[in-house]
Short mmCIF file of C-alpha atoms and ligand atoms in Angstrom, two decimals:
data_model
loop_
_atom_site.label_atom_id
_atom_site.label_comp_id
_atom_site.label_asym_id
_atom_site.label_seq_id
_atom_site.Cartn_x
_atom_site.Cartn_y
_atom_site.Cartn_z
CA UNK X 76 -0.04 63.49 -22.72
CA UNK X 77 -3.52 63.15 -23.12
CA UNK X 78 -5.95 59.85 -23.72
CA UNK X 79 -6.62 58.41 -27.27
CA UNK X 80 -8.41 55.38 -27.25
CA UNK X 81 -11.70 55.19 -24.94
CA UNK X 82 -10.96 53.27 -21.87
CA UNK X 83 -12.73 52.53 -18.69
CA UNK X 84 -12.07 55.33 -15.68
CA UNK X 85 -11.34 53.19 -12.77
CA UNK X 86 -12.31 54.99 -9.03
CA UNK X 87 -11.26 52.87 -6.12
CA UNK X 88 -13.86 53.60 -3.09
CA UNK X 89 -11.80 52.98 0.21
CA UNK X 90 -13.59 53.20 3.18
CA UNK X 91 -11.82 51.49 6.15
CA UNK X 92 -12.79 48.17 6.45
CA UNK X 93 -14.60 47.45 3.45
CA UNK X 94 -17.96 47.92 1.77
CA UNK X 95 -19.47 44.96 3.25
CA UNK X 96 -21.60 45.55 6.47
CA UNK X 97 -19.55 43.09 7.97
CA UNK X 98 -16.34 43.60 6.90
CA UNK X 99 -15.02 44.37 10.24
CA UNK X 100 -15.76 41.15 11.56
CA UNK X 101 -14.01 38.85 9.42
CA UNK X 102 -11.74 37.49 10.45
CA UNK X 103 -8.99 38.87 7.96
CA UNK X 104 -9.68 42.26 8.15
CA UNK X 105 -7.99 45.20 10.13
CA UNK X 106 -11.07 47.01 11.77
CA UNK X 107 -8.69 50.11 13.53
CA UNK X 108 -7.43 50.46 9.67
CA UNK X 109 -9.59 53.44 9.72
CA UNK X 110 -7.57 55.19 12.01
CA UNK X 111 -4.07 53.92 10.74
CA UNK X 112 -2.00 55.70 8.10
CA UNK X 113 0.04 53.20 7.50
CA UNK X 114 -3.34 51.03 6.23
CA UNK X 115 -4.47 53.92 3.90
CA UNK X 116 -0.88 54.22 2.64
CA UNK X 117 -0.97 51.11 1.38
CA UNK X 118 -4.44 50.97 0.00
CA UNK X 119 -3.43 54.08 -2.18
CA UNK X 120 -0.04 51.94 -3.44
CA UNK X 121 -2.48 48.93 -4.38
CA UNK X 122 -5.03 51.17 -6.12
CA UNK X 123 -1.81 53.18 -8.03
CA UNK X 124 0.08 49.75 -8.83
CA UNK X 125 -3.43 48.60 -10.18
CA UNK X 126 -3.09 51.87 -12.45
CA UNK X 127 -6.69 53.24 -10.68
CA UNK X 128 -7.68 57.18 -11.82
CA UNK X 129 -8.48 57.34 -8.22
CA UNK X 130 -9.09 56.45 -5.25
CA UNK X 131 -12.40 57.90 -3.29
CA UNK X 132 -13.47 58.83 -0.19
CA UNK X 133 -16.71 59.64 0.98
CA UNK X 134 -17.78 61.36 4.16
CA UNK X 135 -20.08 63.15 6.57
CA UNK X 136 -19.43 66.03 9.31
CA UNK X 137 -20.73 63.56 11.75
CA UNK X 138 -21.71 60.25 12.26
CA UNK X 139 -24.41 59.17 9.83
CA UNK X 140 -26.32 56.44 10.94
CA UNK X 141 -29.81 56.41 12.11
CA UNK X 142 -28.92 54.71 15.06
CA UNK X 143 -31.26 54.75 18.28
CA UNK X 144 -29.26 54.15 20.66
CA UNK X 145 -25.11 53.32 21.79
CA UNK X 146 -26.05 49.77 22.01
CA UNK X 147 -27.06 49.54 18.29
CA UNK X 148 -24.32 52.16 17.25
CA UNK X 149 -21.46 50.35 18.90
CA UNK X 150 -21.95 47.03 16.47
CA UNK X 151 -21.56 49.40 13.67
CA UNK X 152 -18.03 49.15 11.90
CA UNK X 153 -17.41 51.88 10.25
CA UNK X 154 -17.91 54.67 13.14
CA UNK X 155 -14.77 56.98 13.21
CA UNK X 156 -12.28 57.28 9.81
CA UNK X 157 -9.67 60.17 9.21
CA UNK X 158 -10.96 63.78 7.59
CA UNK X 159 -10.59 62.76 4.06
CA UNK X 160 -8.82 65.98 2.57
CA UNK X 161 -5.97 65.64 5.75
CA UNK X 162 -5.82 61.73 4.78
CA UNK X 163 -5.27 62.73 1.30
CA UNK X 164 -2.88 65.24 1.89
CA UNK X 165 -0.47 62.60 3.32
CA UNK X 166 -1.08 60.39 0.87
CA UNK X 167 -0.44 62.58 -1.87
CA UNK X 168 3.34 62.67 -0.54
CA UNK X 169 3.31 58.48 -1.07
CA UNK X 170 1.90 58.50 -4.53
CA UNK X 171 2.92 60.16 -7.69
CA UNK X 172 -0.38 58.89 -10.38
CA UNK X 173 -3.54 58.25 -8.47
CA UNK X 174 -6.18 61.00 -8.09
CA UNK X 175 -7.09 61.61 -4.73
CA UNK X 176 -10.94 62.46 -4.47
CA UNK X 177 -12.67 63.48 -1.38
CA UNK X 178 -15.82 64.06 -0.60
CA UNK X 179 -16.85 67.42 0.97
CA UNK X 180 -20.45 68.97 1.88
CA UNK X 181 -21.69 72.34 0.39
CA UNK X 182 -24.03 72.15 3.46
CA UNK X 183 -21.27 72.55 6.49
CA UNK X 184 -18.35 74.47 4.83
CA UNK X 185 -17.83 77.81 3.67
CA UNK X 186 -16.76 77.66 0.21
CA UNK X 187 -13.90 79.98 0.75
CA UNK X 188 -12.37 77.13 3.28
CA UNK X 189 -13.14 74.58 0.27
CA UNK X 190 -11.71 76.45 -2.16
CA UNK X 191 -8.50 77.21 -0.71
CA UNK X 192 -8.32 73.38 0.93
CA UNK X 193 -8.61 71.72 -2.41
CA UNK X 194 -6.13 73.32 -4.12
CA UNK X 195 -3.53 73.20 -1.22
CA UNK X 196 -4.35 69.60 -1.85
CA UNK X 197 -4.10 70.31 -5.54
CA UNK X 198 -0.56 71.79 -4.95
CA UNK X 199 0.87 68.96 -2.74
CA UNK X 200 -0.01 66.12 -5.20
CA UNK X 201 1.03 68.19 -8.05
CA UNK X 202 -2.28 67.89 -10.21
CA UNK X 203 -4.24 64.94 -8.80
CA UNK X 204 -6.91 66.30 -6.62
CA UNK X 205 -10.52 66.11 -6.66
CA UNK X 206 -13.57 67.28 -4.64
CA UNK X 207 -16.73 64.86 -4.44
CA UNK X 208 -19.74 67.42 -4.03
CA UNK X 209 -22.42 66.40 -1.74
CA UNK X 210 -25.27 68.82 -0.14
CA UNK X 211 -25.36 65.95 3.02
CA UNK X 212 -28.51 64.27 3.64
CA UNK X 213 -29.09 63.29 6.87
CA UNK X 214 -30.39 65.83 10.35
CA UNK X 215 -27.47 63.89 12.61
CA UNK X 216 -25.12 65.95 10.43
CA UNK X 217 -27.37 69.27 10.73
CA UNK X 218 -27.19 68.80 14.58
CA UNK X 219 -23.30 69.32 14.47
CA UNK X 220 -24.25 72.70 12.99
CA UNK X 221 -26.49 74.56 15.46
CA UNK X 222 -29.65 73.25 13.64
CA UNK X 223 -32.17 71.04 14.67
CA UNK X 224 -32.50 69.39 11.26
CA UNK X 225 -31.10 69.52 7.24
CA UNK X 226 -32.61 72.19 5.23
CA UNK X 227 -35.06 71.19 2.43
CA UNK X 228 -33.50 68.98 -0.67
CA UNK X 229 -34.34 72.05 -2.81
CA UNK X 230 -32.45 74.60 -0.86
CA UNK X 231 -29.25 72.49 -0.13
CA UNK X 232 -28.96 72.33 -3.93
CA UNK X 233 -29.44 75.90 -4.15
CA UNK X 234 -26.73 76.60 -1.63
CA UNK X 235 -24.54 74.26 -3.27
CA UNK X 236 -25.04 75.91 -6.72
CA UNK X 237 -24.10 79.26 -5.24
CA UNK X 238 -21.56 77.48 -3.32
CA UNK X 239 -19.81 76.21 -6.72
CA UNK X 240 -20.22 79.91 -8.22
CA UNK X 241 -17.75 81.24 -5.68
CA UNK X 242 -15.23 77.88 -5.07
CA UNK X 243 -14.68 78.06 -8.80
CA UNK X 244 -14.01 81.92 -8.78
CA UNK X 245 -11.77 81.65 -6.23
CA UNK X 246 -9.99 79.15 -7.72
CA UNK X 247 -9.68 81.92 -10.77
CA UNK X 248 -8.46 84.70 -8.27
CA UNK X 249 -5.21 84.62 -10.33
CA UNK X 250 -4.62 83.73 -13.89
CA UNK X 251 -2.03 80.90 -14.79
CA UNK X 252 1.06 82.67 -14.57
CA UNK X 253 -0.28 85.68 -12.56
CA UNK X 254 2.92 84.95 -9.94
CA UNK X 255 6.56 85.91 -11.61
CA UNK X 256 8.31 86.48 -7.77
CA UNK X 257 10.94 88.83 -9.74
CA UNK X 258 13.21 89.78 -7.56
CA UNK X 259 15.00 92.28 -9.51
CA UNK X 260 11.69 94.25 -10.18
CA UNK X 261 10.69 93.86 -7.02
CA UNK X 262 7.62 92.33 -8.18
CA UNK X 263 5.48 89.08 -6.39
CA UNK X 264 2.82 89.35 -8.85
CA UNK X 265 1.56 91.06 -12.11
CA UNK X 266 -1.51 92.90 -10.83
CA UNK X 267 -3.49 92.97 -14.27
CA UNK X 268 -3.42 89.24 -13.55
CA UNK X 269 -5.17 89.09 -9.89
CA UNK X 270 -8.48 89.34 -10.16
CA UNK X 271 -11.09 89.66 -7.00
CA UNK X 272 -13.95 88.06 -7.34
CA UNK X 273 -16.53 90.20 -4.97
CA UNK X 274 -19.72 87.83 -4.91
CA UNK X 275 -22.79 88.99 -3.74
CA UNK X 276 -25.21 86.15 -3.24
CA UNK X 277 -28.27 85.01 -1.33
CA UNK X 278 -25.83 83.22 0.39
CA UNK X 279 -22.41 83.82 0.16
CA UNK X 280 -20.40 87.29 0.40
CA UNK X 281 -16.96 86.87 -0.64
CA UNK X 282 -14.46 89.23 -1.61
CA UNK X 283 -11.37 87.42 -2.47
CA UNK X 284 -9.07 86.77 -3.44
CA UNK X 285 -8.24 83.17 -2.77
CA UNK X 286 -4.61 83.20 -0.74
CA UNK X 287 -3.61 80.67 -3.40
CA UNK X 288 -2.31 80.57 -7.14
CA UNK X 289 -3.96 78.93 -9.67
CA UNK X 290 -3.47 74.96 -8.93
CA UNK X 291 -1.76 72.43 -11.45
CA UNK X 292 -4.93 71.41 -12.70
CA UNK X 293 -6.60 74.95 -13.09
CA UNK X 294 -9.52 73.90 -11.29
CA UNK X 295 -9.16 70.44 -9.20
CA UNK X 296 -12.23 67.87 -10.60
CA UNK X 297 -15.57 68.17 -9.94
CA UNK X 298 -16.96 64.82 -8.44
CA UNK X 299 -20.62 64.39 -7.58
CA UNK X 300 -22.66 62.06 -6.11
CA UNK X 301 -26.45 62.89 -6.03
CA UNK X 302 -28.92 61.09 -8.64
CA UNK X 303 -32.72 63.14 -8.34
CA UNK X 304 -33.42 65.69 -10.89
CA UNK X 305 -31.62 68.41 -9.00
CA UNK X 306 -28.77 66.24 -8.45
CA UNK X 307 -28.51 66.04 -12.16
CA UNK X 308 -28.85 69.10 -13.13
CA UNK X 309 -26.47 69.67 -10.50
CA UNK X 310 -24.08 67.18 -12.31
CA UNK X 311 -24.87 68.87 -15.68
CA UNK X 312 -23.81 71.83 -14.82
CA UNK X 313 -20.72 71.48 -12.81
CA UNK X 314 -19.32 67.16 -12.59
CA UNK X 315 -16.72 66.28 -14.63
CA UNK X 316 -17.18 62.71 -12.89
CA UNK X 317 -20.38 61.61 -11.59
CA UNK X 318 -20.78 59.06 -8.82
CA UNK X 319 -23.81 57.08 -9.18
CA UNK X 320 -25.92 54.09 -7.76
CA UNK X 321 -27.69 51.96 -10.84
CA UNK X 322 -28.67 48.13 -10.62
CA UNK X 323 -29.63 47.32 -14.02
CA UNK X 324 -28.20 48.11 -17.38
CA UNK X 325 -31.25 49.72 -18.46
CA UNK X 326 -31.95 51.81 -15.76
CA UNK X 327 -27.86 52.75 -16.10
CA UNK X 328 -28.23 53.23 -20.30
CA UNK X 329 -31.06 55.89 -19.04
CA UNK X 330 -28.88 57.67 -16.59
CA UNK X 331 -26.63 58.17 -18.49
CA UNK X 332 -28.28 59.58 -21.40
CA UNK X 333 -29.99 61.54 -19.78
CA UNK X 334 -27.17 63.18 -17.65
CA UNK X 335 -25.02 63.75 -20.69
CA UNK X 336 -27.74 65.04 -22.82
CA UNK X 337 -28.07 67.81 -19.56
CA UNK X 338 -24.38 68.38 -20.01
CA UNK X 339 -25.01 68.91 -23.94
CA UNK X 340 -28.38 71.46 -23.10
CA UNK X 341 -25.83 73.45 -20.64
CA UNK X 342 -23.57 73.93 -23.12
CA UNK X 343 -21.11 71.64 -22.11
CA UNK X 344 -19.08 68.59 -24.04
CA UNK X 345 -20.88 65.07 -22.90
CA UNK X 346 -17.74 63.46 -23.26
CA UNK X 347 -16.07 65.88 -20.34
CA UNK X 348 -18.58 64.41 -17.82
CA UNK X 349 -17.71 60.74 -16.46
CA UNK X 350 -20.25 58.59 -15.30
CA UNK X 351 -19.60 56.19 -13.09
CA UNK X 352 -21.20 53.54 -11.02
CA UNK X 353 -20.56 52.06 -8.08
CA UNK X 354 -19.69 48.46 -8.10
CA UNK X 355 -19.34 46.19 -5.32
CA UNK X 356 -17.36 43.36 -5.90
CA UNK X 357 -16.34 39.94 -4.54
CA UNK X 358 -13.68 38.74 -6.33
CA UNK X 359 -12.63 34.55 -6.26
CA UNK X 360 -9.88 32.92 -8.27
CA UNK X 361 -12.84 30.74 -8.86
CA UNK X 362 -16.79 31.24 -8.88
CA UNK X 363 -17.35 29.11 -5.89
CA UNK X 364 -14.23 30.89 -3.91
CA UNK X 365 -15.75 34.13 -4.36
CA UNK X 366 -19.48 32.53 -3.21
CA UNK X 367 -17.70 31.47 0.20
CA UNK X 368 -16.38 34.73 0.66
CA UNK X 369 -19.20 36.64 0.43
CA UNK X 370 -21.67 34.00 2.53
CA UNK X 371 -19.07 34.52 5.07
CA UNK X 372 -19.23 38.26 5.36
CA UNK X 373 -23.55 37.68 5.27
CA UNK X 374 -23.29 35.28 8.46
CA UNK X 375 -21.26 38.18 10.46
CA UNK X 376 -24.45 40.65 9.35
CA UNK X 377 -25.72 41.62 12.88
CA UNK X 378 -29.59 42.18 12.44
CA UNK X 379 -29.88 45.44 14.10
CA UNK X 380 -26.72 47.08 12.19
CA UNK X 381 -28.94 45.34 8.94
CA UNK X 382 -31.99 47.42 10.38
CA UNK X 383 -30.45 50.55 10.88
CA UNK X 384 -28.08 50.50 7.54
CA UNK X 385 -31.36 50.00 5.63
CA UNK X 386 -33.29 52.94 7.21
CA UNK X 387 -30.35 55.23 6.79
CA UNK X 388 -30.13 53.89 3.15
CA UNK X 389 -33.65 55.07 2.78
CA UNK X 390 -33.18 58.22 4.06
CA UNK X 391 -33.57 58.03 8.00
CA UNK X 392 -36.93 56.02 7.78
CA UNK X 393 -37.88 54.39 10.98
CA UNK X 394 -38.65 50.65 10.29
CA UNK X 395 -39.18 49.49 13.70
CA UNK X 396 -42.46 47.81 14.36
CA UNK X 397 -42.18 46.57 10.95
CA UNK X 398 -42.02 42.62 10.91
CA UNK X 399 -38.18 41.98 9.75
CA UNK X 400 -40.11 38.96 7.27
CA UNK X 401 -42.98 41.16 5.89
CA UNK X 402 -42.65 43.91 3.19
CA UNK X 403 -41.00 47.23 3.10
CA UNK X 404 -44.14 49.77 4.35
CA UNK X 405 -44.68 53.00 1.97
CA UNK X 406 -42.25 55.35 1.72
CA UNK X 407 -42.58 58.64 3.75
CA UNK X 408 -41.56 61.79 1.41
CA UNK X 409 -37.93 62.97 2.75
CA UNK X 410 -35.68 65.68 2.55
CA UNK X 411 -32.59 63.53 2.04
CA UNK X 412 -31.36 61.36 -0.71
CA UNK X 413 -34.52 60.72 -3.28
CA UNK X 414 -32.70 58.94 -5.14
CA UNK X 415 -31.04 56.57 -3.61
CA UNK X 416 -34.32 55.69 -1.72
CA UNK X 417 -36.07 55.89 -4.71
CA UNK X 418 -33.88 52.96 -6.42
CA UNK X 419 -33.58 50.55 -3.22
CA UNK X 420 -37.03 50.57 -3.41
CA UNK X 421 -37.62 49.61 -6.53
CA UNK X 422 -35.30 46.49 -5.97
CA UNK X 423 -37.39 45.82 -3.21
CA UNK X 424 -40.92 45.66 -5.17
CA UNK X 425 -39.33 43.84 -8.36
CA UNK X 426 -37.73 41.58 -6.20
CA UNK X 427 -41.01 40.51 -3.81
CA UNK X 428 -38.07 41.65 -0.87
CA UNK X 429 -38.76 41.60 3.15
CA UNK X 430 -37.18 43.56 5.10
CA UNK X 431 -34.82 41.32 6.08
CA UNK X 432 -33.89 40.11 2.71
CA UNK X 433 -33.75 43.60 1.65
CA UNK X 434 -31.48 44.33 4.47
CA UNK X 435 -29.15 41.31 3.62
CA UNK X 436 -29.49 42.12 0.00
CA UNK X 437 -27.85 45.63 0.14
CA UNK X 438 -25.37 44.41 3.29
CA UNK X 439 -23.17 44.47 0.83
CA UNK X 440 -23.33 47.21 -1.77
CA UNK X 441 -25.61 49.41 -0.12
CA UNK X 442 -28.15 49.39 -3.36
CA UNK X 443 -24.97 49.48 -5.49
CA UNK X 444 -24.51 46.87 -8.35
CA UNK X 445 -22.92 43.91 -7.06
CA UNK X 446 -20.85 42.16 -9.07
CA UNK X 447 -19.66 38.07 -7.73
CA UNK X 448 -17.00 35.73 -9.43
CA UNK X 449 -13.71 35.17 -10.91
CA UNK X 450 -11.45 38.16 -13.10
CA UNK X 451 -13.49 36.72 -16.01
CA UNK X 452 -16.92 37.12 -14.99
CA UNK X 453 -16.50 40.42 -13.08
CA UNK X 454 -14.35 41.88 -16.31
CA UNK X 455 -17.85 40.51 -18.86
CA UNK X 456 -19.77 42.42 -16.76
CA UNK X 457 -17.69 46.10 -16.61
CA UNK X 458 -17.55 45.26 -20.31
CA UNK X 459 -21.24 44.63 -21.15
CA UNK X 460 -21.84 47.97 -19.13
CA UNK X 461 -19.05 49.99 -20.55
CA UNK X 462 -19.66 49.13 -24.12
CA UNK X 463 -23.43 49.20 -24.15
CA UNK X 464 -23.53 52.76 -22.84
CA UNK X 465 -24.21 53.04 -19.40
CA UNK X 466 -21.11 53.80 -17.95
CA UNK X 467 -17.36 55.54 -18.27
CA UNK X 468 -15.84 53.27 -15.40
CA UNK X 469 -16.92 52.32 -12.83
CA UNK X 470 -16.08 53.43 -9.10
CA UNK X 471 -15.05 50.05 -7.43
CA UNK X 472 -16.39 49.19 -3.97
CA UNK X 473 -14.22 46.18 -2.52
CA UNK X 474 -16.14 43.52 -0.13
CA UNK X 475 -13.05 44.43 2.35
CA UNK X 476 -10.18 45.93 2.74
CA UNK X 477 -7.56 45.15 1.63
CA UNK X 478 -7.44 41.80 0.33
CA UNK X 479 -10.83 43.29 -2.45
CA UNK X 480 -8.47 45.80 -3.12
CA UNK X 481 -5.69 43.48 -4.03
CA UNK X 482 -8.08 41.21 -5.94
CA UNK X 483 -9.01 43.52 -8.22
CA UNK X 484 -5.85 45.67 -8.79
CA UNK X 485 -3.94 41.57 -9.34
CA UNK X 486 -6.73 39.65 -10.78
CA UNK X 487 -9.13 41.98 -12.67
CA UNK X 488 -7.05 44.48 -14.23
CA UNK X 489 -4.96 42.51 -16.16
CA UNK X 490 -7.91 41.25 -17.29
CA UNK X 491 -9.12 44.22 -18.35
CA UNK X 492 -6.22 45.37 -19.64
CA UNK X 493 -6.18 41.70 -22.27
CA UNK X 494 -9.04 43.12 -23.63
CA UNK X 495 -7.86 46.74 -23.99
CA UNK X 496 -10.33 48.10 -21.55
CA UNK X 497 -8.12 50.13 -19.29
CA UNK X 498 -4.66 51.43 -19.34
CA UNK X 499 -1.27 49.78 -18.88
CA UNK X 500 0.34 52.91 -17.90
CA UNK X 501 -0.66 55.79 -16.88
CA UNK X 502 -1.19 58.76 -19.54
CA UNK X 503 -0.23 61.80 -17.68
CA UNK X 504 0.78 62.64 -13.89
CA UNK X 505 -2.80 65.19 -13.35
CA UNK X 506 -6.32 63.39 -12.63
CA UNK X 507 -7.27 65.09 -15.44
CA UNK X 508 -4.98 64.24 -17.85
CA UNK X 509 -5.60 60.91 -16.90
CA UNK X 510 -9.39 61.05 -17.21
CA UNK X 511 -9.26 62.97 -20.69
CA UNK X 512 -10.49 65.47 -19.16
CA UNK X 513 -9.46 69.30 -20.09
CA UNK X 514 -7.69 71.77 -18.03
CA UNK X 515 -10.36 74.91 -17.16
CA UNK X 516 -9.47 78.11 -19.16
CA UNK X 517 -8.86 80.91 -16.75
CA UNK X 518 -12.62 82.63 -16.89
CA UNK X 519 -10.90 86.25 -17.16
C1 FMN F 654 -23.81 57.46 -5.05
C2 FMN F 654 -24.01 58.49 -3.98
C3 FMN F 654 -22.99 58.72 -3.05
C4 FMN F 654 -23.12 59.68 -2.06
N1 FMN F 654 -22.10 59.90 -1.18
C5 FMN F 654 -22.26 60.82 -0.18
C6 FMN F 654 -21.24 61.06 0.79
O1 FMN F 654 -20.17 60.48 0.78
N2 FMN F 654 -21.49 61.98 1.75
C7 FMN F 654 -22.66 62.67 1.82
O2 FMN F 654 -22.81 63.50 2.70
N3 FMN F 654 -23.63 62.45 0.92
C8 FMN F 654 -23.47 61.56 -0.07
N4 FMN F 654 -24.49 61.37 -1.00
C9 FMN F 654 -25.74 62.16 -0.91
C10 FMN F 654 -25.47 63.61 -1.26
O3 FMN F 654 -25.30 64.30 -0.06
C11 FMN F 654 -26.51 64.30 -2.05
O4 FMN F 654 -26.02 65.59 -2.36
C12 FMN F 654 -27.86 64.53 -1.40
O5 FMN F 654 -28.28 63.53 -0.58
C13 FMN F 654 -28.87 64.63 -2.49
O6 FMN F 654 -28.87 63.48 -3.26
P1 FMN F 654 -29.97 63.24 -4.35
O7 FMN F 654 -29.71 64.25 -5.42
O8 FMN F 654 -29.74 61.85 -4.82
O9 FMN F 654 -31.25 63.42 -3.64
C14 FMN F 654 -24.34 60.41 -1.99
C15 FMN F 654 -25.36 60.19 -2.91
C16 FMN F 654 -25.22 59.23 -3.90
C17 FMN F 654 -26.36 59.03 -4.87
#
């Protein structure tokens, strides 16, 4: 079964214990959740009964914070978390509707290790995985990797595009129903029907083939998360979801024009490419409930894990010296994520920020939109976004874990579902079917 009407693709973005800077504190929350199963498990049940696509994990190969020194690291909360494509893996054997997206770097993997981990993971949840495709962006990562620092923005993207050239023709080693395991004529496989892909690339060698059938979804989905120019071209040419960080519906309405009219000028369908935002959300049965939540979570913000979040958020810039009460300094040029900087500090200059308020401001949704208030207001505002063109869905970023979770999947779906904006069932059992999005034709 595939989707009819339009409705809103829903991500849930589960990092253990929340979005908010300060989740860990609170006194609610679970701060070890990150290295529980049983706490994911039942994330993934409140994101499935809240009929989410998926839920989504992001990730580094390392710890990614520009910390200075233990001190400052060890009042961070979010410091060690399960490998996202094991955690899935596990969870895939819990679930039977929600996609399972995780994020893994073209930077620090071998796409033949990608390939044939993603649709393992495409196997064991019989349709529902995705990969989240990020090039990395910070040198703490690059030091886990014999380097001293990240290669240049411009040549991670051209890794990663090479990278995507061979994941996706491994995953075509073998067409559909390349495997008959006839035991009478003794054969495993119909040859015509294996095919080996033998790249040749500035970077990548790779015979093939993959050790793996084709998976239930043909390919698993594309997810990306990268918003400069290369990012989007990026996105054009390979996301079937896009991950993105907007503030304003304007700015949103223009990022998504522009990445779908990419995905039109590479030949693709617009409609086959999902953008959604991040939204970080605070959820209250009542306007002023969801206020006390959130100035809760700000009073637990520890100024130096403020500091540092902001000048990883920026792309590693050192901000010390800088009076916390004065203005953000210029912008150094940087080899990590341009545009992420590039829209924190533009909320910083409209907004007449410090650096303190800046930090405070983005405690929360690290520069994503952030969305306050009862089922009511938080559903007018997906709406206004969703039907004015500047977004599929939206990738939901709860406050903390799991009681945002909760809220939303209890308070704001049904919501959205009064006013027809999502489902109240799911469509299909494959992420894809349940995206609208088609199955890949075998390239051969
Ligand atoms: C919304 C968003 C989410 C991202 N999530 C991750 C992540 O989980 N892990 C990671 O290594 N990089 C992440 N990145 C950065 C990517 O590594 C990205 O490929 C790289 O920094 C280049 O981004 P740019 O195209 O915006 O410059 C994210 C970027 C954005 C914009």
């Amino acid at each position: 079964m595939t989707k009819k009407n339009r409705t809103m693709a829903l991500g849930a973005f589960l990092p253990a214990p929340g979005h908010h800077l300060a989740a860990w504190r609170h006194p609610e929350s679970h701060p070890q959740g990150g290295l529980e199963f049983d706490y994911y498990r039942r994330l993934a049940l409140a994101a499935e009964r809240g009929m989410f696509d998926l839920m989504f994990l992001s990730d580094g190969a390392g710890v990614r914070t520009a910390y200075k020194d233990a001190d400052e690291l060890s009042r961070q909360g979010r410091m060690v978390h399960f490998e996202p494509i094991t955690l899935l893996s596990a969870l895939a054997t819990h679930t039977s509707h929600l996609g399972l997206v995780a994020t893994a770097s073209t930077s620090y993997n071998e796409p033949f290790n990608i390939a044939r981990k993603f649709s393992s993971l495409d196997f064991l949840s019989n349709g529902r995985a995705g990969w989240n495709v990020v090039t990395s962006a910070t040198d703490a990562e690059a030091k886990n990797f014999n380097l001293e620092r990240q290669a240049p923005h411009a040549d991670r993207y051209a890794r990663a595009r090479e990278f995507m050239e061979v994941v996706t023709g491994l995953w075509d080693s073998w067409e559909d129903d390349a495997f008959q395991f006839d035991k009478d004529s003794g054969r495993f496989f119909d040859p015509e029907k294996l095919h080996i892909l033998n790249h040749q690339g500035e970077h990548f060698q790779v015979r093939g083939p993959l050790n793996l059938a084709r998976s239930p979804q043909g390919q698993p989905v594309i997810v990306q998360a990268g918003s400069s120019p290369d990012g989007k071209d990026f996105a054009a040419h390979w996301a079937e979801v896009v991950f993105t960080v907007q503030q304003n519906l304007e700015a949103a309405q223009e990022f998504y024009r522009d990445v779908k009219q990419r995905a039109q000028d590479a030949g693709r369908e617009p409609d086959q490419l999902k953008v959604l935002p991040g939204v970080f959300t605070v959820v209250g049965e009542t306007h002023d409930e969801a206020e006390e939540k959130y100035q809760q979570l700000q009073s637990l913000v520890d100024p130096v894990v403020g500091l540092g979040m902001l000048s990883y958020q920026l792309g590693m810039v050192d901000l010390t010296g800088h009076d916390l009460d004065g203005p953000l300094p210029e912008m150094p040029a940087i080899e990590g994520s341009t545009g992420k900087q590039n829209v924190i500090v533009q909320h910083a200059r409209e907004n007449n920020l410090t650096i303190r308020e800046l930090y405070l401001s983005i405690a929360a949704g690290r520069g994503h939109r952030f969305l306050l208030g009862t089922p009511v207001e938080i559903a007018d505002q997906l709406e206004e976004w969703f039907v004015a063109g500047a977004a599929d869905g939206f990738n939901v970023m709860p406050d903390m874990l799991p009681r945002g979770l909760d809220d939303f999947a209890d308070l704001v779906v049904p919501e959205l579902q009064r006013r027809g904006l999502v489902r109240t069932a799911y469509e299909g059992t494959t992420l894809r079917e349940n995206l609208g999005l088609h199955r890949p034709a075998h390239r051969h």
